[in-house]
Coordinates of N, CA and C in Angstrom, one line a residue:
X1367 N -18.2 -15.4 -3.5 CA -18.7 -15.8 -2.1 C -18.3 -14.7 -1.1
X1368 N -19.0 -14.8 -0.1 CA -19.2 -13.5 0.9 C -17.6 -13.6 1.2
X1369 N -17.1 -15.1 1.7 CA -15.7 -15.3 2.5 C -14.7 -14.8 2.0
X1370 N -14.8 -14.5 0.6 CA -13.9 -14.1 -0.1 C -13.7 -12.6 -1.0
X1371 N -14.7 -11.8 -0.1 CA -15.0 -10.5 -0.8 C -13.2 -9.7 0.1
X1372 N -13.0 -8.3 -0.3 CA -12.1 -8.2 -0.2 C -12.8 -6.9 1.0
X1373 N -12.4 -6.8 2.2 CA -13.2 -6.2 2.8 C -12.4 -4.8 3.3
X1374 N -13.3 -3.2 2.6 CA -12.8 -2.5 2.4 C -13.3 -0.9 3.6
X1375 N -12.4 -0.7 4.2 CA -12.7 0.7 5.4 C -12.6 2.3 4.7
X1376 N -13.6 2.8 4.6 CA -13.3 4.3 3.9 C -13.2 5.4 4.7
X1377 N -12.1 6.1 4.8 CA -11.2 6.7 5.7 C -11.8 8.7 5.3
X1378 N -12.5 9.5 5.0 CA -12.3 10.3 4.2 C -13.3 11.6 5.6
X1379 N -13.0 12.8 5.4 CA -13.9 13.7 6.1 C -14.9 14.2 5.5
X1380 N -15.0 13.7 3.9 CA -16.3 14.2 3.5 C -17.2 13.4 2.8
X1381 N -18.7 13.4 3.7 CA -20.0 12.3 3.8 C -19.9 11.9 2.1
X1382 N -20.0 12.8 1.2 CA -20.5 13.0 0.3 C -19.4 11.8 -0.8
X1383 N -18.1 12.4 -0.4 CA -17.2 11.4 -0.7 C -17.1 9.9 -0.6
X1384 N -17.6 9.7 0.5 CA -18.0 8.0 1.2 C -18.9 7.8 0.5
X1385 N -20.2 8.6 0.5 CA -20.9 7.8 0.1 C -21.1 7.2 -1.5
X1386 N -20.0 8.4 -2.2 CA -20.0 7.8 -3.5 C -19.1 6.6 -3.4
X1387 N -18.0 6.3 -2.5 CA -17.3 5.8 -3.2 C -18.2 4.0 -2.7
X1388 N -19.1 4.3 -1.6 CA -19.8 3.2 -0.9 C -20.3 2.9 -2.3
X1389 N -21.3 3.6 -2.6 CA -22.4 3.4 -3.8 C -21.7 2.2 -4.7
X1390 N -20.4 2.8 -5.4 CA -19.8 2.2 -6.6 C -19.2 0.9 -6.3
X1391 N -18.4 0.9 -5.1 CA -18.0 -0.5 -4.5 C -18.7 -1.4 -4.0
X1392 N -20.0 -1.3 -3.6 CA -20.9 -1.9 -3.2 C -21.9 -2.8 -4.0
X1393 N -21.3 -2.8 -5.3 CA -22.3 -3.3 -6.7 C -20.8 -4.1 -7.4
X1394 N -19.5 -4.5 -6.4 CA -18.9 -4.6 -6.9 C -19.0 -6.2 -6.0
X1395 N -18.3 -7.5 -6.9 CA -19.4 -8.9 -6.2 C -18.1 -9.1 -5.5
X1396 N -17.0 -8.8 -5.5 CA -15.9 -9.1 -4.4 C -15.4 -8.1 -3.7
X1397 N -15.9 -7.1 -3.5 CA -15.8 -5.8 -2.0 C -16.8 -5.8 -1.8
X1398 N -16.4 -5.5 -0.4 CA -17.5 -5.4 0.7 C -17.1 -3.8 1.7
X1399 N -17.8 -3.0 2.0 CA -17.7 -1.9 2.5 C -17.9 -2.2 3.8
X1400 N -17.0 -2.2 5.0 CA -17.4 -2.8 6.3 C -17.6 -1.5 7.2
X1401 N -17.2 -0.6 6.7 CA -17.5 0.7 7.6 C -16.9 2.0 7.3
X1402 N -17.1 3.0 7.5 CA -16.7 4.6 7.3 C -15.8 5.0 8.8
X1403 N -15.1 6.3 8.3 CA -14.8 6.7 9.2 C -14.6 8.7 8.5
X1404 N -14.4 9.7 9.2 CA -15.0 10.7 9.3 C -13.4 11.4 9.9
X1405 N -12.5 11.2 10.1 CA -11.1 11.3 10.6 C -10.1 10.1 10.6
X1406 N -8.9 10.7 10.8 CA -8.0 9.7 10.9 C -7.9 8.8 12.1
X1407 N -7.8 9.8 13.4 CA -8.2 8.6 14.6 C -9.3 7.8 14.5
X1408 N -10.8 8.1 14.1 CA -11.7 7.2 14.0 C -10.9 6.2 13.1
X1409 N -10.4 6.9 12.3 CA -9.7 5.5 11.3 C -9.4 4.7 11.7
X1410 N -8.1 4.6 12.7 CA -7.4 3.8 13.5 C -8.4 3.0 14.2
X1411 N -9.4 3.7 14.9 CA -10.0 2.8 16.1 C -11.0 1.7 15.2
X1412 N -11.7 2.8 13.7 CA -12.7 1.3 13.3 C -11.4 0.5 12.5
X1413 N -10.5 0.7 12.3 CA -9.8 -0.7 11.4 C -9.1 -1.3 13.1
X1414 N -9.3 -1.3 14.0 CA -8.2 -1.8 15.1 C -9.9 -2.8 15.4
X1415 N -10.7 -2.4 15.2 CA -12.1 -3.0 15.4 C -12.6 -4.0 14.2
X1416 N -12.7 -3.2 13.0 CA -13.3 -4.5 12.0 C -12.1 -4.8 11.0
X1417 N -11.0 -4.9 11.3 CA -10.1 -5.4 10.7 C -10.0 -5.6 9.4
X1418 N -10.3 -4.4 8.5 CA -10.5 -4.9 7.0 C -9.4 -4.9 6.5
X1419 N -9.4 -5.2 5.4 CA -8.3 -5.7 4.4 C -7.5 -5.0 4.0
X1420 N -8.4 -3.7 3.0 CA -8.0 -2.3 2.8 C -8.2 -1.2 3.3
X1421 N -7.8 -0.3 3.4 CA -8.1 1.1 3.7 C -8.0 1.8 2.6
X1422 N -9.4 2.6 2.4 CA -9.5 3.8 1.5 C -9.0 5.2 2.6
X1423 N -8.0 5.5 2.1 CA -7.4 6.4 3.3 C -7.4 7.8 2.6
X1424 N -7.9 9.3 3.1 CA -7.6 10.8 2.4 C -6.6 10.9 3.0
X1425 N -5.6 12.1 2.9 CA -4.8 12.6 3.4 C -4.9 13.5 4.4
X1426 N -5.7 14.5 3.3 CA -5.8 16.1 3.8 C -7.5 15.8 5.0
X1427 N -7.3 15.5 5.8 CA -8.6 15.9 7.5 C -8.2 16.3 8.5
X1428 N -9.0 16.8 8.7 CA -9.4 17.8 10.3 C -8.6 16.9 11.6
X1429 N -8.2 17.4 12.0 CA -7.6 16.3 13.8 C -6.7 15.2 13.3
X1430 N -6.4 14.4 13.4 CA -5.4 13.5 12.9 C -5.9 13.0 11.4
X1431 N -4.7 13.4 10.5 CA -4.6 13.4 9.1 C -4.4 12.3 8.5
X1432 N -4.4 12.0 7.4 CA -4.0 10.7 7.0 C -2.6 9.7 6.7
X1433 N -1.4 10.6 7.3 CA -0.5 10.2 7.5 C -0.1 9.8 8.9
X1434 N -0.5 10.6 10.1 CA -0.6 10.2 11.4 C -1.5 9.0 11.4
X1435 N -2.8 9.0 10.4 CA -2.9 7.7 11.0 C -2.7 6.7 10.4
X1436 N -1.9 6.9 9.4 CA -0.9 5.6 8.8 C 0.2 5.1 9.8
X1437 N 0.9 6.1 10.5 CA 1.8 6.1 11.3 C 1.1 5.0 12.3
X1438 N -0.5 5.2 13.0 CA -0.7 4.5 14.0 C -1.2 3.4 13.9
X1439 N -1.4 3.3 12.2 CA -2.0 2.1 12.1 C -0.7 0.7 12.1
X1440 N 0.6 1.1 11.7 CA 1.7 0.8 11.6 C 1.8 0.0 13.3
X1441 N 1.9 0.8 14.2 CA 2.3 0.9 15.1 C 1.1 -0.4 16.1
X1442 N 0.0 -0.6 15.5 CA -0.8 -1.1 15.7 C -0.2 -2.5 15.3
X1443 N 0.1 -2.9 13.8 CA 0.6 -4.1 13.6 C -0.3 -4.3 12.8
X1444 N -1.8 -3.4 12.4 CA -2.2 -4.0 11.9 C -2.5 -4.7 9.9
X1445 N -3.1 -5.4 10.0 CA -2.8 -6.2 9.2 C -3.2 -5.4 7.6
X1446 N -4.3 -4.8 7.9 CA -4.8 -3.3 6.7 C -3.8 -3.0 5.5
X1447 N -3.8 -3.0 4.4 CA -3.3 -2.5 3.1 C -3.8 -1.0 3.1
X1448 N -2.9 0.1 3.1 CA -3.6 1.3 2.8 C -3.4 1.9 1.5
X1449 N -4.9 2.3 0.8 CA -4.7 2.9 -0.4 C -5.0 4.2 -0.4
X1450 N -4.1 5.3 -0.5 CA -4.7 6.7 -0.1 C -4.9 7.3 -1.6
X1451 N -6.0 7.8 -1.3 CA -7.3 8.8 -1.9 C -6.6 10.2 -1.8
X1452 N -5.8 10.5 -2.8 CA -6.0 12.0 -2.7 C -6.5 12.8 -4.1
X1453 N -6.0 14.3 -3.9 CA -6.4 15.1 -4.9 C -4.8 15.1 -5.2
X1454 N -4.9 15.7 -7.3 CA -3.9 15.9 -7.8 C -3.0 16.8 -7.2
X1455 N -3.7 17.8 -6.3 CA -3.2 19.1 -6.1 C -2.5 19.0 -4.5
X1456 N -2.7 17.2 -4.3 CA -1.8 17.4 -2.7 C -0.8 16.4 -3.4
X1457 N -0.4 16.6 -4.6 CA 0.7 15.0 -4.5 C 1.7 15.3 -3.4
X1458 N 2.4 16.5 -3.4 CA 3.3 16.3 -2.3 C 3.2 15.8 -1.1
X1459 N 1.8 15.5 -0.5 CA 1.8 14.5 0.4 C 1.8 13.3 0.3
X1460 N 2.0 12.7 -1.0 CA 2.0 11.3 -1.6 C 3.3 10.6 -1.0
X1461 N 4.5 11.2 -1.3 CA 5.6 10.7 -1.0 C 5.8 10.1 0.8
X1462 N 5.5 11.3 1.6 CA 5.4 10.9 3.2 C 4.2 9.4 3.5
X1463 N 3.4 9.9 2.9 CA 2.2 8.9 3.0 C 2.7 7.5 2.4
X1464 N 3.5 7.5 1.6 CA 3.7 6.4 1.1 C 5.3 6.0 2.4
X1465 N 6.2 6.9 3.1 CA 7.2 6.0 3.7 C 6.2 6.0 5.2
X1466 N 5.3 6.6 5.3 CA 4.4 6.0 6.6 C 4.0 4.8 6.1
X1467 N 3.6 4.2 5.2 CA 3.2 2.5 5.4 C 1.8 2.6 3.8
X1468 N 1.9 3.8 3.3 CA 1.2 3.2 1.9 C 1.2 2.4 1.3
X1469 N 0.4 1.8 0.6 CA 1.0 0.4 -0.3 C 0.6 1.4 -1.8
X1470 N 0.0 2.6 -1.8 CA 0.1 2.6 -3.2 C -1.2 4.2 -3.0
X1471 N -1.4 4.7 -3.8 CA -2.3 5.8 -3.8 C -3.1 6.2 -5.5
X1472 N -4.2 6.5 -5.4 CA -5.0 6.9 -6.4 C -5.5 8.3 -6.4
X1473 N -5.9 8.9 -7.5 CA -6.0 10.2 -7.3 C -7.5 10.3 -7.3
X1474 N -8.6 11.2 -6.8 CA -9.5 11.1 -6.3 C -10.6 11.4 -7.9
X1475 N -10.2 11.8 -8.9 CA -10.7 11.5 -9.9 C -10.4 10.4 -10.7
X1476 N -10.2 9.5 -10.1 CA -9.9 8.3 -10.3 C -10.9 7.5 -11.4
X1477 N -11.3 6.8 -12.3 CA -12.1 6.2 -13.4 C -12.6 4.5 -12.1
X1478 N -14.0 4.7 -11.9 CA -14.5 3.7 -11.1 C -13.9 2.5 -10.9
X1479 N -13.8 2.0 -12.2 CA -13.1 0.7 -12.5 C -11.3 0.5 -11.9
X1480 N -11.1 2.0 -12.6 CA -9.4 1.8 -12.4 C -9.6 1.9 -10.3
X1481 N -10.5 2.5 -9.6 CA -10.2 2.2 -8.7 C -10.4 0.9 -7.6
X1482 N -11.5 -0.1 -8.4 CA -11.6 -1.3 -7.9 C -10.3 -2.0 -8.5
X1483 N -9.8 -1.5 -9.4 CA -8.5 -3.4 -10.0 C -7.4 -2.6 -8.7
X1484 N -7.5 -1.2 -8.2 CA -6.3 -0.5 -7.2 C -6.5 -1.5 -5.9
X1485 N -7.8 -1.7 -5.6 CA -8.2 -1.6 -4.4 C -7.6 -3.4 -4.6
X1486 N -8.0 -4.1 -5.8 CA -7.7 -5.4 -5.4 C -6.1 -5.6 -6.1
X1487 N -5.5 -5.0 -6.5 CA -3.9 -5.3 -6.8 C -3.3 -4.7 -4.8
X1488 N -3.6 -3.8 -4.6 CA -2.6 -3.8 -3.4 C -3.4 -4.7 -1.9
X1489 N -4.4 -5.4 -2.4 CA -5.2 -6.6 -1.6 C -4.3 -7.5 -2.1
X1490 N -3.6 -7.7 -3.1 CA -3.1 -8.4 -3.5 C -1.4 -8.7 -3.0
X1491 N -1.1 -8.1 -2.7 CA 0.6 -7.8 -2.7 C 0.8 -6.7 -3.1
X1492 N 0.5 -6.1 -4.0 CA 1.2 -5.3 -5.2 C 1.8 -3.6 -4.5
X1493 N 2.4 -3.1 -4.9 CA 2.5 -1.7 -4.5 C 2.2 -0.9 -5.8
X1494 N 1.3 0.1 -5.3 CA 1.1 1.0 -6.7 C 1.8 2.3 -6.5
X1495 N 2.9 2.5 -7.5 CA 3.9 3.5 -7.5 C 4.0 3.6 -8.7
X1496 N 3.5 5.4 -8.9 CA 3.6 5.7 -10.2 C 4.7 6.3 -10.0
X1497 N 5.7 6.7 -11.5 CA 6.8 7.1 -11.8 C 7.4 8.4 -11.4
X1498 N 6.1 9.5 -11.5 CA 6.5 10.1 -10.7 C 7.0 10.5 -9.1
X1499 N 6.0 9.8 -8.6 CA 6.3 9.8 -7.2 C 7.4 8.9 -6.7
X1500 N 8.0 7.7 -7.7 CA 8.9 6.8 -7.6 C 10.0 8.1 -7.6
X1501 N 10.4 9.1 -8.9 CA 11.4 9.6 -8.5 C 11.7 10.9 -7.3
X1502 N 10.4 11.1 -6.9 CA 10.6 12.3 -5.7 C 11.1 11.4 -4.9
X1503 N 10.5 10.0 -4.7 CA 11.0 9.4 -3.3 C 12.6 9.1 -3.8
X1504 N 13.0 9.0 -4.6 CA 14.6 8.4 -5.1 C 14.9 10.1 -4.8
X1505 N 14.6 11.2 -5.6 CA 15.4 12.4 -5.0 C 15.7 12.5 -3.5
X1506 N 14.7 12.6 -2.6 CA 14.8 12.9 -1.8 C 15.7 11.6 -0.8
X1507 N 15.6 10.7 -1.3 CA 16.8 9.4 -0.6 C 18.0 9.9 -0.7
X1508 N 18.7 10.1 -2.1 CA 20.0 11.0 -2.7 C 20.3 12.4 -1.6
X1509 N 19.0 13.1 -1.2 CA 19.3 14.0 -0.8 C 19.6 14.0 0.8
X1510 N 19.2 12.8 1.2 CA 19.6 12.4 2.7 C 20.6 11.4 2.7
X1511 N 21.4 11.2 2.0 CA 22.3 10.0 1.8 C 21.9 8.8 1.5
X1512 N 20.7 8.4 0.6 CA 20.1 7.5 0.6 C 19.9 6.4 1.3
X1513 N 19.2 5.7 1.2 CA 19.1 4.4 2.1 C 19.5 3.4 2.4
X1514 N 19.6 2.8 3.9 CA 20.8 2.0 3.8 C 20.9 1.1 3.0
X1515 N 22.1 0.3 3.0 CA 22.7 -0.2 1.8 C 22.6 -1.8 2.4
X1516 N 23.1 -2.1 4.0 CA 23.5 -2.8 4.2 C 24.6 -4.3 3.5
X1517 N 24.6 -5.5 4.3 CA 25.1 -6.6 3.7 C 24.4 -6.9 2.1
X1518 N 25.3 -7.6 1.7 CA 25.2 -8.1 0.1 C 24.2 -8.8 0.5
X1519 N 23.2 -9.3 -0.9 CA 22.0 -10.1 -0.7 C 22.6 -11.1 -1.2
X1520 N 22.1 -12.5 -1.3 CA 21.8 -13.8 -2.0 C 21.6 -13.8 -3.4
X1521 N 21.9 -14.3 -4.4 CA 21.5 -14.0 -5.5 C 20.0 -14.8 -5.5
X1522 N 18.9 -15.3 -4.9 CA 18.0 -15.3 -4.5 C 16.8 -14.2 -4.1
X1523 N 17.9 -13.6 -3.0 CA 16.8 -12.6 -2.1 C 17.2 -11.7 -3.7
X1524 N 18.3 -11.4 -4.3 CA 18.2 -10.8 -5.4 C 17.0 -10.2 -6.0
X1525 N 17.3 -11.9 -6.7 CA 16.1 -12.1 -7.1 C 14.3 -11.8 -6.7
X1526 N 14.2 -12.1 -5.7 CA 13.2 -11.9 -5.0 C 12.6 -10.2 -5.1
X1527 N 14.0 -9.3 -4.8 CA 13.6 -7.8 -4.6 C 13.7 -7.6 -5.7
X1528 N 13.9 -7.8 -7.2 CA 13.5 -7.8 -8.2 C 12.4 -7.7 -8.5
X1529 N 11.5 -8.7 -8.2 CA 10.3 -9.1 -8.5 C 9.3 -8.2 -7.3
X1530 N 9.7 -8.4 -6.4 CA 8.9 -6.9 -5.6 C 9.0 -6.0 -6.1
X1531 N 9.7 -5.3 -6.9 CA 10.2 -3.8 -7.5 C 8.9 -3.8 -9.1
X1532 N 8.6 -5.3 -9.5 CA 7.8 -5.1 -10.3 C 6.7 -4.9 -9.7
X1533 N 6.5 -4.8 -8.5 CA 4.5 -5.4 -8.0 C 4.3 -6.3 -7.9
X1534 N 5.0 -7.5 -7.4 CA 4.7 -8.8 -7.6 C 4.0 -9.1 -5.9
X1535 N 3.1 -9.9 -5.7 CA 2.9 -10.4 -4.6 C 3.5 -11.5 -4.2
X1536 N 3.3 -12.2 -2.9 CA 4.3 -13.2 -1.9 C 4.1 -14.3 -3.2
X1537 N 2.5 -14.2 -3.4 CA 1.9 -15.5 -4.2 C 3.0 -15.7 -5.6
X1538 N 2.7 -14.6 -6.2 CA 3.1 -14.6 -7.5 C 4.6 -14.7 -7.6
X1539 N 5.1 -14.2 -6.7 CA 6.8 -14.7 -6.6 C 7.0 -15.8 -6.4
X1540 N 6.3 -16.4 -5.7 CA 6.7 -17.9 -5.0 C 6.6 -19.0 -6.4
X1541 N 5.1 -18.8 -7.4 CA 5.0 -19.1 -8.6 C 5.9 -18.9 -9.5
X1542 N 6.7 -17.8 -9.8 CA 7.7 -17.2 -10.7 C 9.3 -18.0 -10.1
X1543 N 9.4 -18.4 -9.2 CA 10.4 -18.9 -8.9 C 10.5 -20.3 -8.3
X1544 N 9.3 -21.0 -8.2 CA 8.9 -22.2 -7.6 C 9.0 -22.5 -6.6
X1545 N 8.6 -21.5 -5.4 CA 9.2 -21.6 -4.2 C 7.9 -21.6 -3.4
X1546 N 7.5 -22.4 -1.9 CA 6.4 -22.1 -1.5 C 6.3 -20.4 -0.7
X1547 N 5.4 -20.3 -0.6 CA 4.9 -18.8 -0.3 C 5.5 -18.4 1.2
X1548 N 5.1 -19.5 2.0 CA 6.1 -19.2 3.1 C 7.8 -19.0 3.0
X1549 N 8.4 -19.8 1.9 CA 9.5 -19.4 1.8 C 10.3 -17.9 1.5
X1550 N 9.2 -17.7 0.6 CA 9.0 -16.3 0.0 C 9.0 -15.0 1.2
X1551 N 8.2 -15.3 1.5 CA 7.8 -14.7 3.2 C 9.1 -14.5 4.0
X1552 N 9.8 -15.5 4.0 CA 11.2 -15.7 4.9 C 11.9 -15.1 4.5
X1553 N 12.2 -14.8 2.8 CA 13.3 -13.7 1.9 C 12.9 -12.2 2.2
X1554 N 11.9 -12.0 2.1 CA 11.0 -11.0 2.3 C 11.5 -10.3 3.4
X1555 N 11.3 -11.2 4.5 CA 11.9 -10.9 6.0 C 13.5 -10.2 5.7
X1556 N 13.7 -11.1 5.3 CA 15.5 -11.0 6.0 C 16.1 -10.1 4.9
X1557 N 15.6 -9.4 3.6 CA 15.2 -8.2 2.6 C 15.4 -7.5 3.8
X1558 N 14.4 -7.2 4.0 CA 14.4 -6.0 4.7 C 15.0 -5.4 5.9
X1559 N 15.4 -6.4 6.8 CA 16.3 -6.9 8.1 C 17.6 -6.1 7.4
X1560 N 17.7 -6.8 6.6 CA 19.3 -6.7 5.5 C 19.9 -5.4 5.3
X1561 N 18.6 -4.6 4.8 CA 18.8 -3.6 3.8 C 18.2 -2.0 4.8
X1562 N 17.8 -3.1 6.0 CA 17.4 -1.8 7.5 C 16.2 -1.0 6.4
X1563 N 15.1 -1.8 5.9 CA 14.2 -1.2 5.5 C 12.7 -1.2 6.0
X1564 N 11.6 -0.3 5.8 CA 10.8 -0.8 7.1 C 9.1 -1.6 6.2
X1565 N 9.5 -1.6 4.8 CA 8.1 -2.3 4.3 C 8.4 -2.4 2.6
X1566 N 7.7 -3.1 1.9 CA 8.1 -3.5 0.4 C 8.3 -2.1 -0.2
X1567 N 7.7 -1.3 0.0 CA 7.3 0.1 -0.6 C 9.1 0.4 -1.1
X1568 N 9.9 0.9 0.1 CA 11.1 0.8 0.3 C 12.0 0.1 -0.2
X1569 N 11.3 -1.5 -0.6 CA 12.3 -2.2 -0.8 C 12.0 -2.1 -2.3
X1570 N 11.2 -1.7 -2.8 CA 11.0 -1.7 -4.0 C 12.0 -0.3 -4.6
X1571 N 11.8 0.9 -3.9 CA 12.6 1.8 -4.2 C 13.8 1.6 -4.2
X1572 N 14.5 0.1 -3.3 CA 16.0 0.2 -3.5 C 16.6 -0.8 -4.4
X1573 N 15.5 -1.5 -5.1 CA 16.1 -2.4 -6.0 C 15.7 -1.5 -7.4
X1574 N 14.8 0.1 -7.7 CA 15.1 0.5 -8.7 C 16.5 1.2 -8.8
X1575 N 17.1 2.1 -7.4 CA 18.2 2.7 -7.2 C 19.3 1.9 -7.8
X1576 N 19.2 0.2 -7.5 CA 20.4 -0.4 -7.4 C 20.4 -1.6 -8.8
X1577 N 19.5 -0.6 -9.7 CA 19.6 -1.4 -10.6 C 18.9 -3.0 -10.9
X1578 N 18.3 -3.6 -9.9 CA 17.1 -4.7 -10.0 C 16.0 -5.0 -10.8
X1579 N 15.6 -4.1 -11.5 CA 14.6 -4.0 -12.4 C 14.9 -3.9 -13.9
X1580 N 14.0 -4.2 -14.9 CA 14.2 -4.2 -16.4 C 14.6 -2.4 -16.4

C-alpha cells in the first residue's frame, strides 16, 4: 500500500547517480522516491520540506557536504534516517559521518538488492556498522579518552543497550523482552541521558567497548 511505502530523499551531486539509484528503487513496491537533491543544503531544505523517512545521503559535494548536512539535519530535529552513499576510497569519511547522526552507510557499488534490505533495516531501527568502521570509531574513542562512562545502568537498560549494539529496533526489543514499545523508548532515553551520548550509533559503540554484546 502507497501508506506504507518507505519514503526515500536522494541526496547526491551527480544527475547520473540519482537517476540510477531512482530507476532501481522505483520498481521497488515499498519505496517511494519523494525527491532529489543536487547538494547538501538543498538536502536540508527538501527533507525539512517533504519529510521522508530516509536519506540516501553522498559525502563528498560541492558547497555543503554530506556531513554538514547531517549536522543540520540533526539540528533540525528532523525525523529522517540517514544512509550515506559513499565510495570505498572515502571510508575515512565514514566514521565523522556516522558521529554526525548516520544510522549506517553503503558503499556506492553496492549490489541493488543489498541496498533496498539497507534502506529498509535502518527505516527500521537498525544501525548498519560494519566491523571495520566499528573499530576506527573505538580507536579513535581510546584515543580521546573514550566516551563518557557515566552512572551505572539498570540491569534492564543493560539489557536494552545490548540489544541496540545488535541492530535491534524499538519494535523488536520491546518483543525480545516483552515490553511495550513506548517503554522501550523511555530506556532508550535515559541510555543515553546516562551515558551523555548523543544517538544509538554511540550507544551501540559503548555497549561493544563495555562488553554488552556476544
Amino acid at each position: 500500500m502507497a501508506d506504507k511505502r518507505i519514503r526515500v530523499l536522494l541526496v547526491d551531486d551527480h544527475q547520473v547517480v540519482r537517476r540510477g539509484l531512482r530507476t532501481f528503487l522505483e520498481v521497488q513496491d515499498d519505496i517511494e522516491v519523494v525527491g532529489e537533491a543536487s547538494d547538501g543544503a538543498e538536502g536540508v531544505a527538501r527533507a525539512e520540506e517533504l519529510r521522508p523517512d530516509v536519506v540516501l545521503m553522498d559525502v563528498k559535494m560541492p558547497g555543503t557536504d554530506g556531513i554538514e548536512a547531517l549536522k543540520r539535519l540533526r539540528g533540525l530535529d528532523n525525523p529522517a534516517r540517514v544512509l550515506v552513499v559513499t565510495s570505498f576510497t572515502e571510508q575515512r569519511t565514514v566514521v565523522p559521518a556516522l558521529r554526525a547522526g548516520a544510522s549506517g552507510y553503503v558503499y556506492k557499488d553496492i549490489d541493488p538488492d543489498a541496498l533496498a534490505g539497507a534502506i529498509r533495516s535502518v527505516h527500521a531501527g537498525h544501525v548498519l556498522l560494519q566491523p571495520e568502521v566499528a573499530g576506527a570509531l573505538l580507536a579513535q574513542d581510546d584515543s580521546h579518552g573514550g566516551t563518557g562512562r557515566g552512572p551505572a545502568l539498570t540491569e534492564r537498560e543493560r539489557e536494552v543497550l545490548g540489544l541496540i549494539a545488535d541492530g535491534r529496533s524499538n519494535r523488536e526489543i520491546a518483543r525480545a523482552l516483552v515490553l511495550s514499545e513506548k517503554t522501550v523508548k523511555t530506556h532508550v532515553s535515559n541510555i543515553l541521558m546516562k551515558l551523555d551520548l548523543a544517538d544509538r550509533t554511540q550507544a551501540a559503540l559503548w555497549a561493544v567497548r563495555h562488553g554488552l554484546t556476544d
